[in-house]
Coordinates of C-alpha atoms in Angstrom, one line a residue:
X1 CA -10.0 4.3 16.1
X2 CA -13.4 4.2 17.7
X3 CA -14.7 2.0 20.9
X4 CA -18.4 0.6 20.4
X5 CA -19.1 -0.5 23.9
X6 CA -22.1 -2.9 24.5
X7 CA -24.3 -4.2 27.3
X8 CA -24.2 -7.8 28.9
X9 CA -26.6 -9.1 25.9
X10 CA -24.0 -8.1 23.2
X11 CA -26.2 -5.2 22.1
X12 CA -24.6 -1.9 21.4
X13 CA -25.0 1.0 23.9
X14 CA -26.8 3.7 23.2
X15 CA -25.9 6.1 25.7
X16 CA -21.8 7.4 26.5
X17 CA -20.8 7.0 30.4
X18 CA -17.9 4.2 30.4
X19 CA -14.3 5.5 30.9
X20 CA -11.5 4.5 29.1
X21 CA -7.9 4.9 28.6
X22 CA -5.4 4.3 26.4
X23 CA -2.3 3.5 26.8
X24 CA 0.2 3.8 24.2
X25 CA 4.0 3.1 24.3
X26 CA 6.4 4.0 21.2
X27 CA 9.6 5.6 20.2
X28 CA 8.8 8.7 22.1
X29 CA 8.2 6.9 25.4
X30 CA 5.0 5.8 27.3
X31 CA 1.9 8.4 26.7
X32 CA -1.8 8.3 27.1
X33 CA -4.6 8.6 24.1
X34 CA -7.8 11.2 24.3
X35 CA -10.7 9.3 24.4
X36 CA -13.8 11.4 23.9
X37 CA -17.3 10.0 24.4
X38 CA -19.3 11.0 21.5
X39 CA -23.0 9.9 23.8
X40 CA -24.2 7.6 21.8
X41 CA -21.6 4.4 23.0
X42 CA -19.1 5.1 21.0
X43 CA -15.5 6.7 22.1
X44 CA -13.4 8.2 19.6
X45 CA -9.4 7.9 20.3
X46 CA -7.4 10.2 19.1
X47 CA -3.5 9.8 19.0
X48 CA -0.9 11.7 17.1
X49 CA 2.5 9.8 17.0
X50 CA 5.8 11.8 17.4
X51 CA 7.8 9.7 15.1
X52 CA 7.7 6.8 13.2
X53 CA 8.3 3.5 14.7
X54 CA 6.2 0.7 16.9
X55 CA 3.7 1.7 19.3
X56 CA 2.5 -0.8 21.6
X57 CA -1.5 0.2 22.5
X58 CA -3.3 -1.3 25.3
X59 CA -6.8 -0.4 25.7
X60 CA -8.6 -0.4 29.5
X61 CA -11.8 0.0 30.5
X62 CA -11.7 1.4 34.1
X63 CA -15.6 2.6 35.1
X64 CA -19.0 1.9 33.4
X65 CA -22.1 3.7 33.9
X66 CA -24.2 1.6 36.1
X67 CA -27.7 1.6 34.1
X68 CA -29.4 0.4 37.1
X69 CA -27.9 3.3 39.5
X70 CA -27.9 5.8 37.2
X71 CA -24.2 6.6 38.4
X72 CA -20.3 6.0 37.1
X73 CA -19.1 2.8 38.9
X74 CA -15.6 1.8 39.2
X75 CA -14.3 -1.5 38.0
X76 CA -12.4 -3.2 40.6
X77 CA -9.8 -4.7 38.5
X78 CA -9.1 -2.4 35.4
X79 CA -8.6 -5.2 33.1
X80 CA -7.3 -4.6 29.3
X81 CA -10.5 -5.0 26.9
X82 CA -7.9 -6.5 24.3
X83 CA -6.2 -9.7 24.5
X84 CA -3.3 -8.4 25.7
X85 CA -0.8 -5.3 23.8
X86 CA -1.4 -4.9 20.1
X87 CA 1.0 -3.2 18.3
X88 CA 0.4 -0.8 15.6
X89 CA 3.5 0.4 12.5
X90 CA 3.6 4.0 12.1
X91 CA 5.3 5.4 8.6
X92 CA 6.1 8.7 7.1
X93 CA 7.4 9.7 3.7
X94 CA 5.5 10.3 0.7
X95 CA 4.6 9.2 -2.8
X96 CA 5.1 10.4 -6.3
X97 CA 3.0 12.6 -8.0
X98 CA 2.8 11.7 -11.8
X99 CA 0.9 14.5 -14.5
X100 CA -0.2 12.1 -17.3
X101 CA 3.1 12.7 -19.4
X102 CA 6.4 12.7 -17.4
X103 CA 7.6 9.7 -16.2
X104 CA 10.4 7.2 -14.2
X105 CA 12.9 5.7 -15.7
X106 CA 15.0 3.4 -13.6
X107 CA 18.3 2.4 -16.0
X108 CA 20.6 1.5 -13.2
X109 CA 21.9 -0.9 -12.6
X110 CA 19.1 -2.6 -14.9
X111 CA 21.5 -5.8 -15.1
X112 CA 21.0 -6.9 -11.9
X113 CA 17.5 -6.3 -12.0
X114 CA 17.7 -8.6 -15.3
X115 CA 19.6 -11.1 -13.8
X116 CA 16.9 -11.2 -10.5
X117 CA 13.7 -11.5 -12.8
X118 CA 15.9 -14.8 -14.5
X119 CA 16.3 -16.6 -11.3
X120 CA 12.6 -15.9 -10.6
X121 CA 11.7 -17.7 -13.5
X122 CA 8.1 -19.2 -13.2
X123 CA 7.4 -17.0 -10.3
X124 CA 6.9 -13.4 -9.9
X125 CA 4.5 -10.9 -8.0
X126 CA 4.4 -7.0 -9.5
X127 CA 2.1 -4.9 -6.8
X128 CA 1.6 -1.1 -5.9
X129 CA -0.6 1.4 -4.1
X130 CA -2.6 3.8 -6.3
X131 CA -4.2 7.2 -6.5
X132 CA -5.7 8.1 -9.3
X133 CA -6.5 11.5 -10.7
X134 CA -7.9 12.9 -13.5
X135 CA -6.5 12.8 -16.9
X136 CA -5.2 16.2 -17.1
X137 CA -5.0 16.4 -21.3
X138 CA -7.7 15.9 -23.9
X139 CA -7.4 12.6 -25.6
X140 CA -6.0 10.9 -23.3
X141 CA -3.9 7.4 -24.4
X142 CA -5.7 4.3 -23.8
X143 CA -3.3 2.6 -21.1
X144 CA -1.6 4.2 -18.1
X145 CA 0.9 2.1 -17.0
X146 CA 2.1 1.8 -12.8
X147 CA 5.1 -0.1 -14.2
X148 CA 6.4 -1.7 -17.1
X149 CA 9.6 -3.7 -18.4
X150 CA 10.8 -1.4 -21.2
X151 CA 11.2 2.5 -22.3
X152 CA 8.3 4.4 -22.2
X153 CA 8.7 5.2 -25.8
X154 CA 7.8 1.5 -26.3
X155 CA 4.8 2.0 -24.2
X156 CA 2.0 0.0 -26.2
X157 CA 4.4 -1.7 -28.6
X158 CA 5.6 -5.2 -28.6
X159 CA 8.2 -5.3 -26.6
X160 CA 8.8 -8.8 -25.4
X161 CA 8.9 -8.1 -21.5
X162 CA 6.2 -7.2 -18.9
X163 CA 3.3 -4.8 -17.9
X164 CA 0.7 -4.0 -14.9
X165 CA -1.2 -1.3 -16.3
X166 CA -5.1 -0.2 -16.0
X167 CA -7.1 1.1 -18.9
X168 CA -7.6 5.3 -18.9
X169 CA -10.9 5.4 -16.8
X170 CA -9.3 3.5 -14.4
X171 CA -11.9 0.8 -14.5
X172 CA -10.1 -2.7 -16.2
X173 CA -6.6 -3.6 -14.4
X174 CA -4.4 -5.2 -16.8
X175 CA -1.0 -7.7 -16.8
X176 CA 1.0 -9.0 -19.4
X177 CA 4.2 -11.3 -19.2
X178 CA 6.2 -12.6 -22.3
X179 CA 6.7 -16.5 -22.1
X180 CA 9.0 -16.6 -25.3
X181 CA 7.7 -17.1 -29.1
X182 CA 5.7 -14.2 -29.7
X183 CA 3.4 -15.3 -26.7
X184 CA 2.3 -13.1 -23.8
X185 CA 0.2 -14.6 -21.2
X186 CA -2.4 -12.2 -19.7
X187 CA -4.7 -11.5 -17.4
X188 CA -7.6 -7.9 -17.0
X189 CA -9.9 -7.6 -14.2
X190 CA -12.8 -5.0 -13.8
X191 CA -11.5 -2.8 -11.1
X192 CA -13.1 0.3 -10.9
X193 CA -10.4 2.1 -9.5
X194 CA -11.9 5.6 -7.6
X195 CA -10.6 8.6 -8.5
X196 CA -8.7 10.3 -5.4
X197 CA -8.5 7.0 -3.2
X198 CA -6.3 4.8 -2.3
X199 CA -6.2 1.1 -3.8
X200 CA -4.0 -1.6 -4.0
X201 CA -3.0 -3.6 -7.3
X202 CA -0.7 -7.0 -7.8
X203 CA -0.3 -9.0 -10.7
X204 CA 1.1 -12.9 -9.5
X205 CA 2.3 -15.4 -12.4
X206 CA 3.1 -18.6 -10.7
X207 CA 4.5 -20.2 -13.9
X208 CA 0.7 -21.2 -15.0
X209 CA -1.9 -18.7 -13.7
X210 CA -1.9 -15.3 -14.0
X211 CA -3.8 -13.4 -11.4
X212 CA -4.8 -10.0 -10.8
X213 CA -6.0 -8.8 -7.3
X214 CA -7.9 -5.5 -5.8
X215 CA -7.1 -4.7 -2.2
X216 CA -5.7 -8.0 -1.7
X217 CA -8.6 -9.8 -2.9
X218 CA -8.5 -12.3 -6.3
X219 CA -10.3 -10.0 -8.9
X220 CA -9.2 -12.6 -12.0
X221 CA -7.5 -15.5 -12.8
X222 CA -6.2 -16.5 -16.2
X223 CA -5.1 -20.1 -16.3
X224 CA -3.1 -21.5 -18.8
X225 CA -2.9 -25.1 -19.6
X226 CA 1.4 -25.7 -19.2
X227 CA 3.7 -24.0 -17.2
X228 CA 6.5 -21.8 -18.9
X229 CA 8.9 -18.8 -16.8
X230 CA 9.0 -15.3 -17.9
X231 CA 11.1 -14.9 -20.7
X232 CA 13.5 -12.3 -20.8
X233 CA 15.8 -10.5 -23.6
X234 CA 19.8 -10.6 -23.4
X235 CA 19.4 -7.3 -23.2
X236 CA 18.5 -5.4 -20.5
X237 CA 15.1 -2.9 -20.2
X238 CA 14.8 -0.2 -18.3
X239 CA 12.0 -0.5 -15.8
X240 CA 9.5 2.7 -16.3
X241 CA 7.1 4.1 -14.1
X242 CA 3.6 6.3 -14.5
X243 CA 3.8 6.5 -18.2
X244 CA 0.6 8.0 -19.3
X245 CA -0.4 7.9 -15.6
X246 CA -1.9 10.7 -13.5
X247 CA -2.0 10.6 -10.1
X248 CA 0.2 8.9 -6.8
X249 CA 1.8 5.8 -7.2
X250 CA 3.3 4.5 -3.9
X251 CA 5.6 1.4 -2.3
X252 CA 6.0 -0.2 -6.0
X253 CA 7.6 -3.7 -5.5
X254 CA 8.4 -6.5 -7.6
X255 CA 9.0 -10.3 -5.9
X256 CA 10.7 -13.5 -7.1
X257 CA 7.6 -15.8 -5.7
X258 CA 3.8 -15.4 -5.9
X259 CA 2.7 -13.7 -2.8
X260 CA -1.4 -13.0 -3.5
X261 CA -1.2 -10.8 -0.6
X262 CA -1.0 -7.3 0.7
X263 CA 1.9 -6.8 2.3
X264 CA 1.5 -3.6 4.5
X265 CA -0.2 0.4 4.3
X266 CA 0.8 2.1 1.4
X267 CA 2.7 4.4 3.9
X268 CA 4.8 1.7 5.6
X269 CA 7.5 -0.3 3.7
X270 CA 8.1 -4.5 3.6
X271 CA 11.0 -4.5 4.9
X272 CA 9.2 -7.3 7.2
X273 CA 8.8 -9.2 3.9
X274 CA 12.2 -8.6 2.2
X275 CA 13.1 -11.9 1.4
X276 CA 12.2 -12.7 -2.4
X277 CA 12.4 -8.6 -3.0
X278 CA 13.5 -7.9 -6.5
X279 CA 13.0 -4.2 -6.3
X280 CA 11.2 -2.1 -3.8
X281 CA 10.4 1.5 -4.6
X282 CA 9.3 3.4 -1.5
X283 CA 9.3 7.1 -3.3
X284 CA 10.3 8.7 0.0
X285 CA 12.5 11.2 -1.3
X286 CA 10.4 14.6 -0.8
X287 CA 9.9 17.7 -2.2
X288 CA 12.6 18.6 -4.7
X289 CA 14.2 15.4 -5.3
X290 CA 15.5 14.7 -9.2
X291 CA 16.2 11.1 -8.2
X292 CA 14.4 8.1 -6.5
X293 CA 16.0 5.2 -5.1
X294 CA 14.8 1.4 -4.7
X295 CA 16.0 -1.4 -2.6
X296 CA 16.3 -5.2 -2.9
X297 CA 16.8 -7.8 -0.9
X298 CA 20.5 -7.9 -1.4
X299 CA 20.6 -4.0 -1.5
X300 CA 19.3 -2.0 2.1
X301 CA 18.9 1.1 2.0
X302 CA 22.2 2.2 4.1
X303 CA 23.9 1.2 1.0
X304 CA 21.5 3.6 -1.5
X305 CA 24.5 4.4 -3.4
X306 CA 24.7 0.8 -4.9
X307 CA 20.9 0.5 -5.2
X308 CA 18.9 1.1 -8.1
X309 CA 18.2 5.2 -9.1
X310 CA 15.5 6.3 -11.1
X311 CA 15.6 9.2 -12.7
X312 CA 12.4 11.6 -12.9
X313 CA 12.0 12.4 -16.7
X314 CA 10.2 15.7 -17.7
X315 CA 8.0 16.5 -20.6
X316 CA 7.8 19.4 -22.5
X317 CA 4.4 20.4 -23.7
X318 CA 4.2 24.3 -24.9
X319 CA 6.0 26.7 -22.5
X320 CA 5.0 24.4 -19.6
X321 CA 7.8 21.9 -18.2
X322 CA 6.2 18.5 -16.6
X323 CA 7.7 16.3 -13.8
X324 CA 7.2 13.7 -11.5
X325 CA 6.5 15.3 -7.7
X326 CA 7.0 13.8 -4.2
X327 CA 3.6 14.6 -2.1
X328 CA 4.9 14.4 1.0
X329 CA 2.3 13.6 4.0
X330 CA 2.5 16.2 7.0
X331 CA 3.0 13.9 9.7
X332 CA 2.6 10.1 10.6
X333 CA -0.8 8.7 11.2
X334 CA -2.8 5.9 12.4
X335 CA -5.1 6.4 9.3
X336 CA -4.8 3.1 7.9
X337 CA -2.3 1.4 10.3
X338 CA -1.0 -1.9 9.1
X339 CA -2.8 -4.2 11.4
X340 CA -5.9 -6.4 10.2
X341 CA -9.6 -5.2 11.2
X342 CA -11.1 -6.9 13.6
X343 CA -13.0 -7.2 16.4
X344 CA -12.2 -7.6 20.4
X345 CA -14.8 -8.2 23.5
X346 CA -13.9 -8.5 27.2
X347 CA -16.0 -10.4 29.6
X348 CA -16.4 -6.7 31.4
X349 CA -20.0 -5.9 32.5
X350 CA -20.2 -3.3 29.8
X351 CA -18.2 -5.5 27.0
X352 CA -16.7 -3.1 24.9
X353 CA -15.9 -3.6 21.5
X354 CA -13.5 -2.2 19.1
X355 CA -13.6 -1.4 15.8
X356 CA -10.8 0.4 13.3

């Protein structure tokens, strides 16, 4: 993260000069941050963690360049420019890489998953992290689906179940959910996803609205005029993954209430937030793996082996085999840490300021 330091009016310095440290307190025991001064009043930290876990930061400013002395004066209480200890969530794993064609199927156990989506009846949040890429094929189809309620042979057809799915240019984010007679209730937003960057989507039907959010900000709201729950078959769907997707799809999680919120980085997983989980796809499985694995509330993942499984489905075009790939990240980072931007001042003669 960077430090903007500023002068007694609030105004940002121009000039480098103050000294800081950083302090920072994790899994691998208590360590100390670079800070360079970049010269122009701003200090870059740089801090690689060892493992995942909490770290507990505290930022200090202990000398400031005396503008009317022309020297580096000590503070004489090195006081922490923060309010205190902030603590940041590190994650590592990775996501899944899907071509455009190949796909996840998740058939087991699909009953309980049924049986979940029943109870949640009016209520129900579908969300996941996204990377688009480009469509690797010519004439491409004209919906890639990040999830969907049925076999991905019945992408597109009417299948009397549910769907969060964006249009192939990545620019209109759609959801569907079947409310019984033929009906679906829906909701598209213009989205505009980029194409190599990361952006959240959720979908939250509340029994009457369906809404559709960006980044954890309302991008559309469909209202309709009397409330009805999700209707589901008495038979069970497989719940499908990436079809006609290309790209990373990341922490895919489905919730029995309407949460209109992000709940974390797309590295790190909810498991702050597992009450109300249905499902919870993490795609953590690495290079090689044939099989993902998926959580719920009443399944943790010491217990995998009674947890949902998803198989990774391949797809034969020509000579060439396709299949789903786990991009794994090289190490943990605090790109992106799961802590809300905003800004801290001290009532230090210099009055740094931080922004990340």
């Amino acid at each position: 993260f960077t430090i903007q330091a500023k002068d007694s009016n609030g105004c940002n310095q121009i000039r480098g000069g103050d000294m800081f440290k950083v302090a920072v307190d994790g899994p691998t025991g208590e360590d100390e941050a670079l800070v360079v001064d970049n010269g122009d009043g701003t200090y870059t930290v740089y801090y690689l963690p060892g493992a995942q876990g909490d770290y507990y930061v505290t930022v200090t400013q202990i000398a400031y360049w005396n503008m009317e002395t022309d020297e580096l004066t000590s503070l004489d209480t090195a006081t922490p420019i923060m309010a205190g200890t902030y603590c940041v969530t590190v994650c590592e794993g990775s996501s899944i890489r899907f071509d455009g064609v190949s796909f996840v199927e998740v058939t087991t156990p699909t009953e309980e998953m049924e049986t979940a989506l029943i109870a949640a009846s009016s209520e129900v949040t579908f969300e996941a992290w996204v990377q688009p890429a480009p469509y690797p094929f010519q004439s491409p189809p004209e919906y890639a689906y990040i999830m969907l309620k049925s076999a991905a042979t019945d992408a597109g057809l009417t299948t009397k179940t549910w769907e969060l799915k964006l249009t192939q240019d990545y620019s209109t984010l759609i959801c569907r959910v079947y409310d019984g007679g033929g009906e679906y209730r829906s909701a598209s937003a213009t989205v505009d996803l980029q194409i190599d960057e990361w952006e959240h989507v959720a979908c939250e039907y509340d029994g009457t609205n369906v809404s559709l959010f960006k980044n954890g900000a309302l991008a559309a709201l469909q209202s309709y005029g009397s409330p009805a729950p999700i209707k589901t078959n008495n038979y069970p769907h497989p719940l499908t993954f990436g079809v006609n997707f290309a790209g990373l799809i990341d922490e895919v999680a489905i919730w029995s209430t309407a949460k209109s919120t992000v709940t974390g980085d797309y590295k790190c997983p909810p498991v702050q937030f597992i009450d109300h989980l249905i499902v919870y796809f993490p795609f953590n499985e690495g290079v090689g793996a044939v099989k993902t694995f998926g959580v719920s509330e009443d399944c943790k993942e010491e217990s995998l082996e009674t947890c949902y499984v998803g198989e990774l489905q391949t797809e034969r075009i020509g000579d060439i085999l396709y299949r789903p790939s786990f991009d794994e990240r090289t190490a943990p980072s605090l790109v992106g840490v799961s802590i809300r931007s905003e800004e801290h001042t001290s009532e230090l003669q210099s009055r740094p300021h931080l922004s990340y």
